[in-house]
Amino acid sequence: DLSELVDLTRLKTLSVGYNSIEDFTPLVGSALESLDLTEAGLTSLYGILPTNGSLTMLELRFNSIIDLRPLSSQARLETLGLQGNPIDWALFPNGLASLATLQANGTGIEIASDLPLYLGATLTSLDISYQHTELSDLSALQAFQKLENLSFSGNSDIDWSSAPELPEESWL
């Protein structure tokens, strides 16, 4: 029960991962900047996120989230952890122009062009490891010119000739 948090108006960071929470209403009106909902049994983000767009860091690891459109209200988001969610990349929202770190390992990326190309203007760190798909073509990452850290470990079908030459990259 998060109802007691309503009175904590100065709260900026909240970690409630590994808990089964059914009512996220107290979070909707909060000014949280950092929220960790790792393994919280989530299937949807609707009615969960602060409506004022205050989040800069959001961890959603190991839930069952498919639809990321509710993230469109979080324009200040800089770090997003999606590991282990069955993401429908066609539903990735526009407008996350501050996103610098995306941890998308194990999210079912079939081809690198599944990733929204507009993220190429801001992402400095991208993890697309262990997709458990036939991910092989990385040529779409050529548009990700700000990447400094890239991990695509555990994708055994990678066509190495498709890996783009990126300035100042660090291959993990």
Tab-separated table of C-alpha atoms in Angstrom, residues 43-154:
chain	number	residue	atom	x	y	z
A	43	THR	CA	1.822	-5.772	-17.209
A	44	SER	CA	0.977	-2.129	-17.966
A	45	LEU	CA	2.279	1.376	-17.232
A	46	TYR	CA	-1.108	3.073	-17.499
A	47	GLY	CA	-2.025	4.868	-14.253
A	48	ILE	CA	1.381	4.273	-12.659
A	49	LEU	CA	3.774	7.035	-13.721
A	50	PRO	CA	3.906	10.599	-12.365
A	51	THR	CA	1.806	12.804	-14.638
A	52	ASN	CA	4.115	15.823	-14.351
A	53	GLY	CA	6.951	14.203	-16.329
A	54	SER	CA	9.421	14.449	-13.441
A	55	LEU	CA	11.165	11.076	-13.934
A	56	THR	CA	14.788	11.046	-15.060
A	57	MET	CA	15.416	7.371	-14.192
A	58	LEU	CA	12.973	4.484	-14.501
A	59	GLU	CA	13.749	0.816	-13.888
A	60	LEU	CA	11.136	-1.634	-15.150
A	61	ARG	CA	13.280	-4.763	-15.310
A	62	PHE	CA	11.697	-8.205	-15.395
A	63	ASN	CA	8.024	-7.347	-15.609
A	64	SER	CA	5.652	-8.252	-18.452
A	65	ILE	CA	5.309	-4.831	-20.064
A	66	ILE	CA	4.561	-4.696	-23.786
A	67	ASP	CA	3.193	-1.180	-24.374
A	68	LEU	CA	5.505	1.751	-23.586
A	69	ARG	CA	3.240	4.556	-24.835
A	70	PRO	CA	2.603	5.875	-21.281
A	71	LEU	CA	6.281	6.897	-21.229
A	72	SER	CA	5.425	9.729	-23.635
A	73	SER	CA	4.666	11.899	-20.575
A	74	GLN	CA	8.240	11.479	-19.302
A	75	ALA	CA	10.201	13.862	-21.560
A	76	ARG	CA	12.961	14.303	-18.931
A	77	LEU	CA	13.733	10.565	-18.810
A	78	GLU	CA	17.495	9.954	-19.132
A	79	THR	CA	17.836	6.301	-18.063
A	80	LEU	CA	15.402	3.517	-18.885
A	81	GLY	CA	15.825	-0.108	-17.798
A	82	LEU	CA	13.588	-2.506	-19.725
A	83	GLN	CA	15.477	-5.776	-19.344
A	84	GLY	CA	13.387	-8.904	-19.642
A	85	ASN	CA	10.122	-7.286	-20.805
A	86	PRO	CA	8.411	-8.485	-24.014
A	87	ILE	CA	8.382	-4.975	-25.536
A	88	ASP	CA	6.405	-4.187	-28.670
A	89	TRP	CA	8.918	-1.766	-30.197
A	90	ALA	CA	6.296	-0.442	-32.615
A	91	LEU	CA	4.588	1.098	-29.550
A	92	PHE	CA	7.708	2.935	-28.314
A	93	PRO	CA	6.697	6.567	-27.748
A	94	ASN	CA	8.111	9.609	-29.484
A	95	GLY	CA	9.377	12.474	-27.369
A	96	LEU	CA	11.958	10.830	-25.112
A	97	ALA	CA	14.547	13.305	-26.392
A	98	SER	CA	16.610	13.241	-23.170
A	99	LEU	CA	17.140	9.472	-23.090
A	100	ALA	CA	20.872	8.735	-22.796
A	101	THR	CA	20.888	5.158	-21.436
A	102	LEU	CA	18.660	2.338	-22.670
A	103	GLN	CA	18.984	-1.138	-21.196
A	104	ALA	CA	16.939	-3.247	-23.561
A	105	ASN	CA	18.542	-6.645	-23.155
A	106	GLY	CA	16.162	-9.562	-23.503
A	107	THR	CA	13.293	-7.477	-24.894
A	108	GLY	CA	12.761	-9.340	-28.171
A	109	ILE	CA	14.450	-7.000	-30.634
A	110	GLU	CA	14.374	-8.772	-33.996
A	111	ILE	CA	16.378	-6.236	-35.997
A	112	ALA	CA	18.247	-3.126	-34.876
A	113	SER	CA	15.830	-0.951	-36.868
A	114	ASP	CA	13.139	-1.930	-34.323
A	115	LEU	CA	14.738	0.730	-32.121
A	116	PRO	CA	13.312	4.224	-32.686
A	117	LEU	CA	15.826	6.051	-34.876
A	118	TYR	CA	15.252	9.381	-33.097
A	119	LEU	CA	17.073	7.870	-30.094
A	120	GLY	CA	20.245	7.982	-32.166
A	121	ALA	CA	20.486	11.699	-31.412
A	122	THR	CA	20.714	11.195	-27.622
A	123	LEU	CA	21.683	7.638	-26.627
A	124	THR	CA	25.201	7.271	-25.281
A	125	SER	CA	24.710	3.785	-23.822
A	126	LEU	CA	22.710	0.929	-25.350
A	127	ASP	CA	22.431	-2.673	-24.206
A	128	ILE	CA	20.645	-5.022	-26.608
A	129	SER	CA	22.213	-8.243	-25.305
A	130	TYR	CA	20.522	-11.633	-25.177
A	131	GLN	CA	17.511	-10.928	-27.373
A	132	HIS	CA	16.684	-14.640	-27.830
A	133	THR	CA	15.718	-13.799	-31.409
A	134	GLU	CA	17.624	-14.064	-34.642
A	135	LEU	CA	19.014	-10.531	-34.288
A	136	SER	CA	21.746	-10.337	-36.877
A	137	ASP	CA	21.675	-6.986	-38.694
A	138	LEU	CA	23.079	-4.044	-36.729
A	139	SER	CA	23.347	-1.620	-39.657
A	140	ALA	CA	20.513	0.604	-38.317
A	141	LEU	CA	22.798	1.533	-35.427
A	142	GLN	CA	24.764	3.705	-37.855
A	143	ALA	CA	22.252	6.453	-36.958
A	144	PHE	CA	23.277	6.252	-33.286
A	145	GLN	CA	26.218	8.618	-33.575
A	146	LYS	CA	26.454	9.520	-29.861
A	147	LEU	CA	26.902	5.931	-28.648
A	148	GLU	CA	29.844	5.490	-26.329
A	149	ASN	CA	28.824	2.103	-24.894
A	150	LEU	CA	27.168	-0.669	-26.855
A	151	SER	CA	26.529	-4.232	-25.762
A	152	PHE	CA	25.017	-6.910	-27.951
A	153	SER	CA	26.464	-9.984	-26.194
A	154	GLY	CA	24.645	-13.280	-26.433
